[in-house]
Amino acid sequence: MLDTDSLIKLLAQPQKIVITTHHKPDGDAMGSSLGLYHYLIQQGHHVKVITPTDYPEFLFWLPGNGEVIIYTENVTQSAELIANADIIFCLDFNALNRINEMGELVGASSAFKVMIDHHLEPQDFDDYRYWDINACATAQLIYTFITEELHNKKFINKDVATCLYTGIMTDSASFSLPKTTSGVHRIIADLIDAGAVNWQIHELMYKNSSENRLRFLGICLTERLEVLYEYNTAIIAVPKADLEKYDVITGDTEGIVNYALSIAGIKLAAFIVERNDKVKLSLRSKGEFPANEICKKYFEGGGHRNAAGGVSTDSLEQVVNQFKLILPEYKKLLMQ
């Protein structure tokens, strides 16, 4: 493992650097990746951000987005960059299977691997780890990595600040989750002072939906929502036909599970959606309820205590039924 001093010495000279993040990147994944990108290019490094898959269009406004390489659309170029990299930064994930086919390439690369992440149970593929499960977002860790480990706060310019603000805002549900500490708010104040225009970022992220997305949301809430008050649980189950009818694209389903969790008294919410070859689950919970335990134990997934995901190859109906059958096991926790 590299220590911090060794990493600082390594970064003192221009390096060929790849930054990558998990498949179907969200606001924290892209915010932390592009925030680090804007920091590193100021140091004279040759930097490329490579995502394993596409990501939501509502993130395309982020500074530097035009430089992002999508692996599935540029396989040969991506493979060459990974193979020739001196350093690979792995952000917002801690297991190589989270970057799909890229995992084998990153694992085989002779580059130093730097993991910066806040998820549970990291896999040992990295040479340097900056990891804290108590951080509300990886973007928060990028800020403290730059300021406290590298001692380079002066390089947090407007582009860095804008990207990191976006990452922290999205992963903290607009600063509403328990891990949004006073320290996080101090970081946010620093980012605003550095040039992040907070109101503008909120508008670009949350007031920029397509008509189809709003109509799809309406169907989810009026026709697909089921509330199980006997378990303080709400489920939104979406068949593939709905995705096709409303031309749902990457990012259109993001955040819908939170509407189910917003119902008074609900402690656990599930958004279950039928994709081409599998069914995906997104769970959100309140308080001490372990959404990640359900995903890990029953749906080949995991995540944070209050925000987790999983997958199944069963039919949508089977997955919904299986989820309901699990609830009695957790009834005591759900009804507290």
PDB file of N, CA and C in Angstrom, residues 29-63:
ATOM      1  N   ALA A  29     -21.079  10.287  -8.175  1.00  0.00           N
ATOM      2  CA  ALA A  29     -20.047   9.646  -8.993  1.00  0.00           C
ATOM      3  C   ALA A  29     -19.447  10.626  -9.996  1.00  0.00           C
ATOM      4  N   MET A  30     -20.313  11.346 -10.714  1.00  0.00           N
ATOM      5  CA  MET A  30     -19.816  12.287 -11.723  1.00  0.00           C
ATOM      6  C   MET A  30     -19.268  13.557 -11.078  1.00  0.00           C
ATOM      7  N   GLY A  31     -19.895  14.017 -10.000  1.00  0.00           N
ATOM      8  CA  GLY A  31     -19.404  15.208  -9.328  1.00  0.00           C
ATOM      9  C   GLY A  31     -18.020  15.006  -8.741  1.00  0.00           C
ATOM     10  N   SER A  32     -17.802  13.860  -8.092  1.00  0.00           N
ATOM     11  CA  SER A  32     -16.493  13.585  -7.512  1.00  0.00           C
ATOM     12  C   SER A  32     -15.449  13.351  -8.607  1.00  0.00           C
ATOM     13  N   SER A  33     -15.826  12.643  -9.666  1.00  0.00           N
ATOM     14  CA  SER A  33     -14.881  12.354 -10.752  1.00  0.00           C
ATOM     15  C   SER A  33     -14.445  13.629 -11.463  1.00  0.00           C
ATOM     16  N   LEU A  34     -15.401  14.463 -11.823  1.00  0.00           N
ATOM     17  CA  LEU A  34     -15.055  15.695 -12.538  1.00  0.00           C
ATOM     18  C   LEU A  34     -14.435  16.726 -11.599  1.00  0.00           C
ATOM     19  N   GLY A  35     -14.815  16.725 -10.326  1.00  0.00           N
ATOM     20  CA  GLY A  35     -14.160  17.602  -9.368  1.00  0.00           C
ATOM     21  C   GLY A  35     -12.679  17.270  -9.251  1.00  0.00           C
ATOM     22  N   LEU A  36     -12.359  15.971  -9.118  1.00  0.00           N
ATOM     23  CA  LEU A  36     -10.959  15.552  -9.059  1.00  0.00           C
ATOM     24  C   LEU A  36     -10.245  15.847 -10.372  1.00  0.00           C
ATOM     25  N   TYR A  37     -10.928  15.636 -11.482  1.00  0.00           N
ATOM     26  CA  TYR A  37     -10.360  15.941 -12.802  1.00  0.00           C
ATOM     27  C   TYR A  37      -9.897  17.395 -12.875  1.00  0.00           C
ATOM     28  N   HIS A  38     -10.771  18.313 -12.483  1.00  0.00           N
ATOM     29  CA  HIS A  38     -10.421  19.735 -12.564  1.00  0.00           C
ATOM     30  C   HIS A  38      -9.285  20.100 -11.611  1.00  0.00           C
ATOM     31  N   TYR A  39      -9.183  19.401 -10.497  1.00  0.00           N
ATOM     32  CA  TYR A  39      -8.043  19.625  -9.605  1.00  0.00           C
ATOM     33  C   TYR A  39      -6.749  19.139 -10.257  1.00  0.00           C
ATOM     34  N   LEU A  40      -6.754  17.923 -10.785  1.00  0.00           N
ATOM     35  CA  LEU A  40      -5.531  17.306 -11.297  1.00  0.00           C
ATOM     36  C   LEU A  40      -4.985  18.004 -12.542  1.00  0.00           C
ATOM     37  N   ILE A  41      -5.863  18.499 -13.406  1.00  0.00           N
ATOM     38  CA  ILE A  41      -5.347  19.158 -14.616  1.00  0.00           C
ATOM     39  C   ILE A  41      -4.642  20.462 -14.265  1.00  0.00           C
ATOM     40  N   GLN A  42      -4.995  21.054 -13.133  1.00  0.00           N
ATOM     41  CA  GLN A  42      -4.275  22.249 -12.691  1.00  0.00           C
ATOM     42  C   GLN A  42      -2.835  21.925 -12.288  1.00  0.00           C
ATOM     43  N   GLN A  43      -2.581  20.656 -11.951  1.00  0.00           N
ATOM     44  CA  GLN A  43      -1.244  20.224 -11.555  1.00  0.00           C
ATOM     45  C   GLN A  43      -0.410  19.753 -12.745  1.00  0.00           C
ATOM     46  N   GLY A  44      -0.976  19.831 -13.949  1.00  0.00           N
ATOM     47  CA  GLY A  44      -0.232  19.446 -15.140  1.00  0.00           C
ATOM     48  C   GLY A  44      -0.307  17.978 -15.495  1.00  0.00           C
ATOM     49  N   HIS A  45      -1.190  17.232 -14.845  1.00  0.00           N
ATOM     50  CA  HIS A  45      -1.331  15.811 -15.168  1.00  0.00           C
ATOM     51  C   HIS A  45      -2.150  15.619 -16.452  1.00  0.00           C
ATOM     52  N   HIS A  46      -1.951  14.475 -17.084  1.00  0.00           N
ATOM     53  CA  HIS A  46      -2.734  14.091 -18.267  1.00  0.00           C
ATOM     54  C   HIS A  46      -3.874  13.201 -17.767  1.00  0.00           C
ATOM     55  N   VAL A  47      -5.087  13.731 -17.754  1.00  0.00           N
ATOM     56  CA  VAL A  47      -6.198  13.084 -17.052  1.00  0.00           C
ATOM     57  C   VAL A  47      -7.353  12.765 -17.996  1.00  0.00           C
ATOM     58  N   LYS A  48      -7.889  11.556 -17.856  1.00  0.00           N
ATOM     59  CA  LYS A  48      -9.087  11.151 -18.581  1.00  0.00           C
ATOM     60  C   LYS A  48     -10.087  10.552 -17.591  1.00  0.00           C
ATOM     61  N   VAL A  49     -11.331  10.974 -17.697  1.00  0.00           N
ATOM     62  CA  VAL A  49     -12.414  10.365 -16.924  1.00  0.00           C
ATOM     63  C   VAL A  49     -13.105   9.351 -17.822  1.00  0.00           C
ATOM     64  N   ILE A  50     -13.189   8.103 -17.359  1.00  0.00           N
ATOM     65  CA  ILE A  50     -13.838   7.029 -18.125  1.00  0.00           C
ATOM     66  C   ILE A  50     -14.953   6.445 -17.275  1.00  0.00           C
ATOM     67  N   THR A  51     -16.177   6.483 -17.773  1.00  0.00           N
ATOM     68  CA  THR A  51     -17.299   5.851 -17.069  1.00  0.00           C
ATOM     69  C   THR A  51     -17.586   4.497 -17.711  1.00  0.00           C
ATOM     70  N   PRO A  52     -17.971   3.499 -16.917  1.00  0.00           N
ATOM     71  CA  PRO A  52     -18.243   2.166 -17.479  1.00  0.00           C
ATOM     72  C   PRO A  52     -19.437   2.153 -18.423  1.00  0.00           C
ATOM     73  N   THR A  53     -20.412   3.056 -18.171  1.00  0.00           N
ATOM     74  CA  THR A  53     -21.649   3.091 -18.950  1.00  0.00           C
ATOM     75  C   THR A  53     -22.064   4.544 -19.156  1.00  0.00           C
ATOM     76  N   ASP A  54     -23.192   4.715 -19.821  1.00  0.00           N
ATOM     77  CA  ASP A  54     -23.757   6.051 -19.946  1.00  0.00           C
ATOM     78  C   ASP A  54     -24.289   6.517 -18.600  1.00  0.00           C
ATOM     79  N   TYR A  55     -24.759   7.750 -18.549  1.00  0.00           N
ATOM     80  CA  TYR A  55     -25.257   8.335 -17.301  1.00  0.00           C
ATOM     81  C   TYR A  55     -26.297   9.389 -17.654  1.00  0.00           C
ATOM     82  N   PRO A  56     -27.059   9.890 -16.671  1.00  0.00           N
ATOM     83  CA  PRO A  56     -28.198  10.761 -16.966  1.00  0.00           C
ATOM     84  C   PRO A  56     -27.822  12.063 -17.665  1.00  0.00           C
ATOM     85  N   GLU A  57     -28.680  12.476 -18.591  1.00  0.00           N
ATOM     86  CA  GLU A  57     -28.456  13.723 -19.317  1.00  0.00           C
ATOM     87  C   GLU A  57     -28.492  14.935 -18.395  1.00  0.00           C
ATOM     88  N   PHE A  58     -29.192  14.823 -17.260  1.00  0.00           N
ATOM     89  CA  PHE A  58     -29.259  15.989 -16.372  1.00  0.00           C
ATOM     90  C   PHE A  58     -27.925  16.276 -15.681  1.00  0.00           C
ATOM     91  N   LEU A  59     -26.908  15.422 -15.942  1.00  0.00           N
ATOM     92  CA  LEU A  59     -25.565  15.677 -15.428  1.00  0.00           C
ATOM     93  C   LEU A  59     -24.627  16.231 -16.497  1.00  0.00           C
ATOM     94  N   PHE A  60     -25.125  16.370 -17.720  1.00  0.00           N
ATOM     95  CA  PHE A  60     -24.251  16.787 -18.816  1.00  0.00           C
ATOM     96  C   PHE A  60     -23.761  18.225 -18.690  1.00  0.00           C
ATOM     97  N   TRP A  61     -24.427  19.023 -17.873  1.00  0.00           N
ATOM     98  CA  TRP A  61     -24.023  20.419 -17.711  1.00  0.00           C
ATOM     99  C   TRP A  61     -22.774  20.580 -16.854  1.00  0.00           C
ATOM    100  N   LEU A  62     -22.387  19.537 -16.141  1.00  0.00           N
ATOM    101  CA  LEU A  62     -21.235  19.640 -15.247  1.00  0.00           C
ATOM    102  C   LEU A  62     -19.982  20.081 -16.001  1.00  0.00           C
ATOM    103  N   PRO A  63     -19.196  20.988 -15.452  1.00  0.00           N
ATOM    104  CA  PRO A  63     -17.963  21.427 -16.110  1.00  0.00           C
ATOM    105  C   PRO A  63     -17.049  20.243 -16.411  1.00  0.00           C
TER     106      PRO A  63
END
